[in-house]
Structure formats: C-alpha cells, structure tokens
mmCIF file with all atom_site columns, C-alpha atoms in Angstrom:
data_model
loop_
_atom_site.group_PDB
_atom_site.id
_atom_site.type_symbol
_atom_site.label_atom_id
_atom_site.label_alt_id
_atom_site.label_comp_id
_atom_site.label_asym_id
_atom_site.label_entity_id
_atom_site.label_seq_id
_atom_site.pdbx_PDB_ins_code
_atom_site.Cartn_x
_atom_site.Cartn_y
_atom_site.Cartn_z
_atom_site.occupancy
_atom_site.B_iso_or_equiv
_atom_site.pdbx_formal_charge
_atom_site.auth_seq_id
_atom_site.auth_comp_id
_atom_site.auth_asym_id
_atom_site.auth_atom_id
_atom_site.pdbx_PDB_model_num
ATOM 1   C CA . UNK A 1 1   ? -3.037  32.929  -37.282 1.00 0.00 ? 1   UNK A CA 1
ATOM 2   C CA . UNK A 1 2   ? -1.453  29.588  -36.611 1.00 0.00 ? 2   UNK A CA 1
ATOM 3   C CA . UNK A 1 3   ? -3.366  27.027  -34.621 1.00 0.00 ? 3   UNK A CA 1
ATOM 4   C CA . UNK A 1 4   ? -1.441  24.859  -32.139 1.00 0.00 ? 4   UNK A CA 1
ATOM 5   C CA . UNK A 1 5   ? -0.605  21.359  -33.303 1.00 0.00 ? 5   UNK A CA 1
ATOM 6   C CA . UNK A 1 6   ? -2.816  18.917  -31.413 1.00 0.00 ? 6   UNK A CA 1
ATOM 7   C CA . UNK A 1 7   ? -1.301  15.809  -32.975 1.00 0.00 ? 7   UNK A CA 1
ATOM 8   C CA . UNK A 1 8   ? 0.902   15.111  -29.927 1.00 0.00 ? 8   UNK A CA 1
ATOM 9   C CA . UNK A 1 9   ? -1.977  15.506  -27.498 1.00 0.00 ? 9   UNK A CA 1
ATOM 10  C CA . UNK A 1 10  ? -4.275  13.358  -29.615 1.00 0.00 ? 10  UNK A CA 1
ATOM 11  C CA . UNK A 1 11  ? -1.568  10.696  -29.921 1.00 0.00 ? 11  UNK A CA 1
ATOM 12  C CA . UNK A 1 12  ? -1.143  10.586  -26.140 1.00 0.00 ? 12  UNK A CA 1
ATOM 13  C CA . UNK A 1 13  ? -4.914  10.367  -25.644 1.00 0.00 ? 13  UNK A CA 1
ATOM 14  C CA . UNK A 1 14  ? -5.244  7.646   -28.263 1.00 0.00 ? 14  UNK A CA 1
ATOM 15  C CA . UNK A 1 15  ? -2.524  5.577   -26.594 1.00 0.00 ? 15  UNK A CA 1
ATOM 16  C CA . UNK A 1 16  ? -3.907  5.818   -23.041 1.00 0.00 ? 16  UNK A CA 1
ATOM 17  C CA . UNK A 1 17  ? -4.845  2.099   -22.871 1.00 0.00 ? 17  UNK A CA 1
ATOM 18  C CA . UNK A 1 18  ? -1.232  1.206   -23.647 1.00 0.00 ? 18  UNK A CA 1
ATOM 19  C CA . UNK A 1 19  ? 0.097   3.649   -21.037 1.00 0.00 ? 19  UNK A CA 1
ATOM 20  C CA . UNK A 1 20  ? -2.388  2.412   -18.447 1.00 0.00 ? 20  UNK A CA 1
ATOM 21  C CA . UNK A 1 21  ? -1.404  -1.203  -19.141 1.00 0.00 ? 21  UNK A CA 1
ATOM 22  C CA . UNK A 1 22  ? 2.304   -0.415  -18.845 1.00 0.00 ? 22  UNK A CA 1
ATOM 23  C CA . UNK A 1 23  ? 1.741   1.428   -15.579 1.00 0.00 ? 23  UNK A CA 1
ATOM 24  C CA . UNK A 1 24  ? -0.269  -1.481  -14.153 1.00 0.00 ? 24  UNK A CA 1
ATOM 25  C CA . UNK A 1 25  ? 2.423   -3.957  -15.222 1.00 0.00 ? 25  UNK A CA 1
ATOM 26  C CA . UNK A 1 26  ? 5.115   -1.808  -13.589 1.00 0.00 ? 26  UNK A CA 1
ATOM 27  C CA . UNK A 1 27  ? 3.088   -1.520  -10.379 1.00 0.00 ? 27  UNK A CA 1
ATOM 28  C CA . UNK A 1 28  ? 2.579   -5.295  -10.407 1.00 0.00 ? 28  UNK A CA 1
ATOM 29  C CA . UNK A 1 29  ? 6.299   -5.874  -10.909 1.00 0.00 ? 29  UNK A CA 1
ATOM 30  C CA . UNK A 1 30  ? 7.495   -3.585  -8.113  1.00 0.00 ? 30  UNK A CA 1
ATOM 31  C CA . UNK A 1 31  ? 4.756   -4.551  -5.657  1.00 0.00 ? 31  UNK A CA 1
ATOM 32  C CA . UNK A 1 32  ? 5.275   -8.262  -6.288  1.00 0.00 ? 32  UNK A CA 1
ATOM 33  C CA . UNK A 1 33  ? 9.035   -7.927  -5.940  1.00 0.00 ? 33  UNK A CA 1
ATOM 34  C CA . UNK A 1 34  ? 8.696   -5.992  -2.684  1.00 0.00 ? 34  UNK A CA 1
ATOM 35  C CA . UNK A 1 35  ? 6.244   -8.529  -1.227  1.00 0.00 ? 35  UNK A CA 1
ATOM 36  C CA . UNK A 1 36  ? 8.446   -11.449 -2.275  1.00 0.00 ? 36  UNK A CA 1
ATOM 37  C CA . UNK A 1 37  ? 11.560  -9.944  -0.660  1.00 0.00 ? 37  UNK A CA 1
ATOM 38  C CA . UNK A 1 38  ? 9.611   -9.219  2.516   1.00 0.00 ? 38  UNK A CA 1
ATOM 39  C CA . UNK A 1 39  ? 8.274   -12.791 2.627   1.00 0.00 ? 39  UNK A CA 1
ATOM 40  C CA . UNK A 1 40  ? 11.719  -14.303 1.992   1.00 0.00 ? 40  UNK A CA 1
ATOM 41  C CA . UNK A 1 41  ? 13.202  -12.235 4.852   1.00 0.00 ? 41  UNK A CA 1
ATOM 42  C CA . UNK A 1 42  ? 10.398  -13.395 7.150   1.00 0.00 ? 42  UNK A CA 1
ATOM 43  C CA . UNK A 1 43  ? 11.011  -17.018 6.122   1.00 0.00 ? 43  UNK A CA 1
ATOM 44  C CA . UNK A 1 44  ? 14.732  -16.688 6.913   1.00 0.00 ? 44  UNK A CA 1
ATOM 45  C CA . UNK A 1 45  ? 13.992  -15.260 10.359  1.00 0.00 ? 45  UNK A CA 1
ATOM 46  C CA . UNK A 1 46  ? 11.423  -17.933 11.254  1.00 0.00 ? 46  UNK A CA 1
ATOM 47  C CA . UNK A 1 47  ? 13.591  -20.769 9.896   1.00 0.00 ? 47  UNK A CA 1
ATOM 48  C CA . UNK A 1 48  ? 16.426  -19.634 12.168  1.00 0.00 ? 48  UNK A CA 1
ATOM 49  C CA . UNK A 1 49  ? 14.072  -19.635 15.177  1.00 0.00 ? 49  UNK A CA 1
ATOM 50  C CA . UNK A 1 50  ? 12.797  -23.160 14.449  1.00 0.00 ? 50  UNK A CA 1
ATOM 51  C CA . UNK A 1 51  ? 16.069  -24.730 13.325  1.00 0.00 ? 51  UNK A CA 1
ATOM 52  C CA . UNK A 1 52  ? 16.099  -26.936 16.454  1.00 0.00 ? 52  UNK A CA 1
ATOM 53  C CA . UNK A 1 53  ? 13.089  -28.946 15.210  1.00 0.00 ? 53  UNK A CA 1
ATOM 54  C CA . UNK A 1 54  ? 14.193  -31.760 12.905  1.00 0.00 ? 54  UNK A CA 1
ATOM 55  C CA . UNK A 1 55  ? 12.107  -32.820 9.911   1.00 0.00 ? 55  UNK A CA 1
ATOM 56  C CA . UNK A 1 56  ? 12.682  -36.449 8.954   1.00 0.00 ? 56  UNK A CA 1
ATOM 57  C CA . UNK A 1 57  ? 11.187  -38.161 5.904   1.00 0.00 ? 57  UNK A CA 1
ATOM 58  C CA . UNK A 1 58  ? 11.706  -41.750 7.099   1.00 0.00 ? 58  UNK A CA 1
ATOM 59  C CA . UNK A 1 59  ? 8.685   -44.028 7.108   1.00 0.00 ? 59  UNK A CA 1
ATOM 60  C CA . UNK A 1 60  ? 9.659   -45.833 10.309  1.00 0.00 ? 60  UNK A CA 1
ATOM 61  C CA . UNK A 1 61  ? 10.907  -43.530 13.064  1.00 0.00 ? 61  UNK A CA 1
ATOM 62  C CA . UNK A 1 62  ? 13.887  -44.476 15.209  1.00 0.00 ? 62  UNK A CA 1
ATOM 63  C CA . UNK A 1 63  ? 13.114  -46.576 18.312  1.00 0.00 ? 63  UNK A CA 1
ATOM 64  C CA . UNK A 1 64  ? 13.917  -43.594 20.545  1.00 0.00 ? 64  UNK A CA 1
ATOM 65  C CA . UNK A 1 65  ? 11.109  -41.540 18.965  1.00 0.00 ? 65  UNK A CA 1
ATOM 66  C CA . UNK A 1 66  ? 8.036   -40.981 21.146  1.00 0.00 ? 66  UNK A CA 1
ATOM 67  C CA . UNK A 1 67  ? 5.192   -40.036 18.801  1.00 0.00 ? 67  UNK A CA 1
ATOM 68  C CA . UNK A 1 68  ? 2.724   -37.446 19.997  1.00 0.00 ? 68  UNK A CA 1
ATOM 69  C CA . UNK A 1 69  ? 0.296   -36.567 17.210  1.00 0.00 ? 69  UNK A CA 1
ATOM 70  C CA . UNK A 1 70  ? -0.195  -35.621 13.588  1.00 0.00 ? 70  UNK A CA 1
ATOM 71  C CA . UNK A 1 71  ? 0.715   -32.042 12.697  1.00 0.00 ? 71  UNK A CA 1
ATOM 72  C CA . UNK A 1 72  ? 0.232   -30.234 9.423   1.00 0.00 ? 72  UNK A CA 1
ATOM 73  C CA . UNK A 1 73  ? 1.069   -26.919 7.841   1.00 0.00 ? 73  UNK A CA 1
ATOM 74  C CA . UNK A 1 74  ? -0.763  -25.559 4.843   1.00 0.00 ? 74  UNK A CA 1
ATOM 75  C CA . UNK A 1 75  ? -0.422  -22.428 2.726   1.00 0.00 ? 75  UNK A CA 1
ATOM 76  C CA . UNK A 1 76  ? -2.038  -21.003 -0.392  1.00 0.00 ? 76  UNK A CA 1
ATOM 77  C CA . UNK A 1 77  ? 0.074   -18.519 -2.358  1.00 0.00 ? 77  UNK A CA 1
ATOM 78  C CA . UNK A 1 78  ? -0.666  -16.733 -5.578  1.00 0.00 ? 78  UNK A CA 1
ATOM 79  C CA . UNK A 1 79  ? 1.611   -15.114 -8.089  1.00 0.00 ? 79  UNK A CA 1
ATOM 80  C CA . UNK A 1 80  ? 1.516   -11.410 -8.865  1.00 0.00 ? 80  UNK A CA 1
ATOM 81  C CA . UNK A 1 81  ? 0.153   -10.082 -12.149 1.00 0.00 ? 81  UNK A CA 1
ATOM 82  C CA . UNK A 1 82  ? 3.595   -9.366  -13.624 1.00 0.00 ? 82  UNK A CA 1
ATOM 83  C CA . UNK A 1 83  ? 4.763   -12.956 -13.094 1.00 0.00 ? 83  UNK A CA 1
ATOM 84  C CA . UNK A 1 84  ? 1.518   -14.256 -14.581 1.00 0.00 ? 84  UNK A CA 1
ATOM 85  C CA . UNK A 1 85  ? 2.187   -12.154 -17.693 1.00 0.00 ? 85  UNK A CA 1
ATOM 86  C CA . UNK A 1 86  ? 5.763   -13.457 -17.950 1.00 0.00 ? 86  UNK A CA 1
ATOM 87  C CA . UNK A 1 87  ? 4.512   -17.035 -17.480 1.00 0.00 ? 87  UNK A CA 1
ATOM 88  C CA . UNK A 1 88  ? 1.950   -16.521 -20.228 1.00 0.00 ? 88  UNK A CA 1
ATOM 89  C CA . UNK A 1 89  ? 4.716   -15.416 -22.604 1.00 0.00 ? 89  UNK A CA 1
ATOM 90  C CA . UNK A 1 90  ? 6.854   -18.419 -21.596 1.00 0.00 ? 90  UNK A CA 1
ATOM 91  C CA . UNK A 1 91  ? 3.886   -20.690 -22.250 1.00 0.00 ? 91  UNK A CA 1
ATOM 92  C CA . UNK A 1 92  ? 3.612   -19.372 -25.809 1.00 0.00 ? 92  UNK A CA 1
ATOM 93  C CA . UNK A 1 93  ? 7.202   -20.286 -26.682 1.00 0.00 ? 93  UNK A CA 1
ATOM 94  C CA . UNK A 1 94  ? 7.523   -23.301 -24.388 1.00 0.00 ? 94  UNK A CA 1
ATOM 95  C CA . UNK A 1 95  ? 10.175  -24.247 -21.903 1.00 0.00 ? 95  UNK A CA 1
ATOM 96  C CA . UNK A 1 96  ? 10.717  -23.943 -18.189 1.00 0.00 ? 96  UNK A CA 1
ATOM 97  C CA . UNK A 1 97  ? 8.563   -21.349 -16.416 1.00 0.00 ? 97  UNK A CA 1
ATOM 98  C CA . UNK A 1 98  ? 11.092  -20.027 -13.923 1.00 0.00 ? 98  UNK A CA 1
ATOM 99  C CA . UNK A 1 99  ? 8.859   -17.295 -12.511 1.00 0.00 ? 99  UNK A CA 1
ATOM 100 C CA . UNK A 1 100 ? 6.738   -19.941 -10.784 1.00 0.00 ? 100 UNK A CA 1
ATOM 101 C CA . UNK A 1 101 ? 9.738   -21.689 -9.217  1.00 0.00 ? 101 UNK A CA 1
ATOM 102 C CA . UNK A 1 102 ? 10.182  -19.026 -6.543  1.00 0.00 ? 102 UNK A CA 1
ATOM 103 C CA . UNK A 1 103 ? 6.441   -19.137 -5.846  1.00 0.00 ? 103 UNK A CA 1
ATOM 104 C CA . UNK A 1 104 ? 6.644   -22.888 -5.239  1.00 0.00 ? 104 UNK A CA 1
ATOM 105 C CA . UNK A 1 105 ? 9.800   -22.550 -3.140  1.00 0.00 ? 105 UNK A CA 1
ATOM 106 C CA . UNK A 1 106 ? 8.241   -19.882 -0.928  1.00 0.00 ? 106 UNK A CA 1
ATOM 107 C CA . UNK A 1 107 ? 5.043   -21.915 -0.528  1.00 0.00 ? 107 UNK A CA 1
ATOM 108 C CA . UNK A 1 108 ? 6.974   -25.077 0.375   1.00 0.00 ? 108 UNK A CA 1
ATOM 109 C CA . UNK A 1 109 ? 9.123   -23.253 2.933   1.00 0.00 ? 109 UNK A CA 1
ATOM 110 C CA . UNK A 1 110 ? 6.065   -21.553 4.454   1.00 0.00 ? 110 UNK A CA 1
ATOM 111 C CA . UNK A 1 111 ? 4.159   -24.848 4.770   1.00 0.00 ? 111 UNK A CA 1
ATOM 112 C CA . UNK A 1 112 ? 7.149   -26.529 6.456   1.00 0.00 ? 112 UNK A CA 1
ATOM 113 C CA . UNK A 1 113 ? 7.516   -23.588 8.836   1.00 0.00 ? 113 UNK A CA 1
ATOM 114 C CA . UNK A 1 114 ? 3.846   -23.786 9.793   1.00 0.00 ? 114 UNK A CA 1
ATOM 115 C CA . UNK A 1 115 ? 4.336   -27.506 10.388  1.00 0.00 ? 115 UNK A CA 1
ATOM 116 C CA . UNK A 1 116 ? 7.317   -26.778 12.646  1.00 0.00 ? 116 UNK A CA 1
ATOM 117 C CA . UNK A 1 117 ? 5.399   -24.065 14.511  1.00 0.00 ? 117 UNK A CA 1
ATOM 118 C CA . UNK A 1 118 ? 2.610   -26.523 15.332  1.00 0.00 ? 118 UNK A CA 1
ATOM 119 C CA . UNK A 1 119 ? 5.171   -29.115 16.432  1.00 0.00 ? 119 UNK A CA 1
ATOM 120 C CA . UNK A 1 120 ? 6.888   -26.508 18.628  1.00 0.00 ? 120 UNK A CA 1
ATOM 121 C CA . UNK A 1 121 ? 3.541   -25.644 20.235  1.00 0.00 ? 121 UNK A CA 1
ATOM 122 C CA . UNK A 1 122 ? 3.276   -29.319 21.261  1.00 0.00 ? 122 UNK A CA 1
ATOM 123 C CA . UNK A 1 123 ? 6.808   -29.287 22.667  1.00 0.00 ? 123 UNK A CA 1
ATOM 124 C CA . UNK A 1 124 ? 8.092   -31.667 19.985  1.00 0.00 ? 124 UNK A CA 1
ATOM 125 C CA . UNK A 1 125 ? 11.685  -31.662 18.769  1.00 0.00 ? 125 UNK A CA 1
ATOM 126 C CA . UNK A 1 126 ? 11.212  -33.911 15.720  1.00 0.00 ? 126 UNK A CA 1
ATOM 127 C CA . UNK A 1 127 ? 8.622   -34.484 13.008  1.00 0.00 ? 127 UNK A CA 1
ATOM 128 C CA . UNK A 1 128 ? 8.867   -37.908 11.352  1.00 0.00 ? 128 UNK A CA 1
ATOM 129 C CA . UNK A 1 129 ? 7.398   -39.227 8.113   1.00 0.00 ? 129 UNK A CA 1
ATOM 130 C CA . UNK A 1 130 ? 7.114   -35.719 6.652   1.00 0.00 ? 130 UNK A CA 1
ATOM 131 C CA . UNK A 1 131 ? 5.165   -35.590 3.403   1.00 0.00 ? 131 UNK A CA 1
ATOM 132 C CA . UNK A 1 132 ? 4.444   -32.651 1.116   1.00 0.00 ? 132 UNK A CA 1
ATOM 133 C CA . UNK A 1 133 ? 1.456   -32.426 -1.246  1.00 0.00 ? 133 UNK A CA 1
ATOM 134 C CA . UNK A 1 134 ? 1.052   -29.754 -3.907  1.00 0.00 ? 134 UNK A CA 1
ATOM 135 C CA . UNK A 1 135 ? -2.211  -28.651 -5.480  1.00 0.00 ? 135 UNK A CA 1
ATOM 136 C CA . UNK A 1 136 ? -2.644  -26.121 -8.281  1.00 0.00 ? 136 UNK A CA 1
ATOM 137 C CA . UNK A 1 137 ? -5.829  -24.173 -7.737  1.00 0.00 ? 137 UNK A CA 1
ATOM 138 C CA . UNK A 1 138 ? -7.717  -23.183 -10.880 1.00 0.00 ? 138 UNK A CA 1
ATOM 139 C CA . UNK A 1 139 ? -11.100 -23.052 -12.470 1.00 0.00 ? 139 UNK A CA 1
ATOM 140 C CA . UNK A 1 140 ? -11.804 -25.828 -14.997 1.00 0.00 ? 140 UNK A CA 1
ATOM 141 C CA . UNK A 1 141 ? -12.357 -23.280 -17.767 1.00 0.00 ? 141 UNK A CA 1
ATOM 142 C CA . UNK A 1 142 ? -8.812  -21.973 -17.308 1.00 0.00 ? 142 UNK A CA 1
ATOM 143 C CA . UNK A 1 143 ? -7.310  -25.443 -17.761 1.00 0.00 ? 143 UNK A CA 1
ATOM 144 C CA . UNK A 1 144 ? -9.407  -26.255 -20.838 1.00 0.00 ? 144 UNK A CA 1
ATOM 145 C CA . UNK A 1 145 ? -8.190  -23.054 -22.510 1.00 0.00 ? 145 UNK A CA 1
ATOM 146 C CA . UNK A 1 146 ? -4.602  -23.843 -21.653 1.00 0.00 ? 146 UNK A CA 1
ATOM 147 C CA . UNK A 1 147 ? -4.456  -20.930 -19.239 1.00 0.00 ? 147 UNK A CA 1
ATOM 148 C CA . UNK A 1 148 ? -1.769  -20.632 -16.621 1.00 0.00 ? 148 UNK A CA 1
ATOM 149 C CA . UNK A 1 149 ? -2.604  -20.507 -12.963 1.00 0.00 ? 149 UNK A CA 1
ATOM 150 C CA . UNK A 1 150 ? -0.346  -18.802 -10.468 1.00 0.00 ? 150 UNK A CA 1
ATOM 151 C CA . UNK A 1 151 ? -2.071  -20.099 -7.322  1.00 0.00 ? 151 UNK A CA 1
ATOM 152 C CA . UNK A 1 152 ? -0.753  -23.098 -5.465  1.00 0.00 ? 152 UNK A CA 1
ATOM 153 C CA . UNK A 1 153 ? -1.551  -24.859 -2.194  1.00 0.00 ? 153 UNK A CA 1
ATOM 154 C CA . UNK A 1 154 ? 1.151   -26.767 -0.348  1.00 0.00 ? 154 UNK A CA 1
ATOM 155 C CA . UNK A 1 155 ? 0.259   -29.132 2.491   1.00 0.00 ? 155 UNK A CA 1
ATOM 156 C CA . UNK A 1 156 ? 3.027   -30.538 4.696   1.00 0.00 ? 156 UNK A CA 1
ATOM 157 C CA . UNK A 1 157 ? 2.209   -33.126 7.350   1.00 0.00 ? 157 UNK A CA 1
ATOM 158 C CA . UNK A 1 158 ? 3.970   -35.558 9.638   1.00 0.00 ? 158 UNK A CA 1
ATOM 159 C CA . UNK A 1 159 ? 4.077   -37.105 13.113  1.00 0.00 ? 159 UNK A CA 1
ATOM 160 C CA . UNK A 1 160 ? 5.387   -34.802 15.832  1.00 0.00 ? 160 UNK A CA 1
ATOM 161 C CA . UNK A 1 161 ? 7.188   -36.186 18.847  1.00 0.00 ? 161 UNK A CA 1
ATOM 162 C CA . UNK A 1 162 ? 10.389  -36.243 20.842  1.00 0.00 ? 162 UNK A CA 1
ATOM 163 C CA . UNK A 1 163 ? 13.533  -38.282 20.473  1.00 0.00 ? 163 UNK A CA 1
ATOM 164 C CA . UNK A 1 164 ? 15.323  -39.525 23.573  1.00 0.00 ? 164 UNK A CA 1
ATOM 165 C CA . UNK A 1 165 ? 18.773  -38.051 23.806  1.00 0.00 ? 165 UNK A CA 1
#
C-alpha cells in the first residue's frame, strides 16, 4: 500500500512563521491604509468648517488685531507596522523615507486644526505668530541602535484674537 505524501503538509507547517508574518504585514498595510484615508477625510471636512479662521505667522500682528490669549493644538501620531517595516528597509539603503512624510503631514494638519478649534471656541477669527514644533518620540535605546521611530508629536501655538474689519 502507498502512504500519502506528507511533504506538502510538512512544508506548510515548517513555513508557518513566514505565513504568519506575511499575514500580519498585510493586515498592517490594509488597516493602516484604511485609518489614514479615514483621517484624511476627517481633516478635509474639519478644515472646510474652520476655513474662516486665519493663521498668520507674522511676529508683529497688524494694528487692527485685538489679542485675546495664547492657544495651542497638540497631537501625537504613530505610524502603522507596515510603514515602519518599509522605513526600516529604506534606512538600510539610504535616501528619503517617504512613508513618514504623510505621517508628518497628517500630524501637522491635525495640530493646526486643534489650534483653530480652540481659537473658534474663544470667538477668535485670527491666530497670529503661529509656530509649529515637532518632536520625535523614542526610547534612547532605539536611537543608539539606529532604530527608526514612527511616532511624532506636533505642537502648534499662537495668539488668538480678532481683527477689526
């Protein structure tokens, strides 16, 4: 009698760590892409609602500006596991790490929107002397090993007030 060939089954079982890794990478890719698209759509909607609030980066506001108070908007965003893997590969060969550019853009837009929302709550129509600070959040051991960090904090702040029309 012939016994069934178990080489295919044993090959599949031996390669389970590879299959599991590929599945996790695929889940990270699709989940991260879905979350990013959802966040970008939310940013578009909120930016349209707050378009009437002007952000001005001048140090000295116009004489018609009546300052009210300091407002700030802060956000911490992290990259998904797929983008971290792509960034790691880019780091090995060098060059621009484009996968983090959208992360930084989304974080900057979110921080500015939070700034505008706080200004709107005060009844302000302008925020002068707007500044943006960026901080990469990591553990010191990651930096000493040359590791990449996909977590960033953006802080936007300025003086909210109204301009006489």
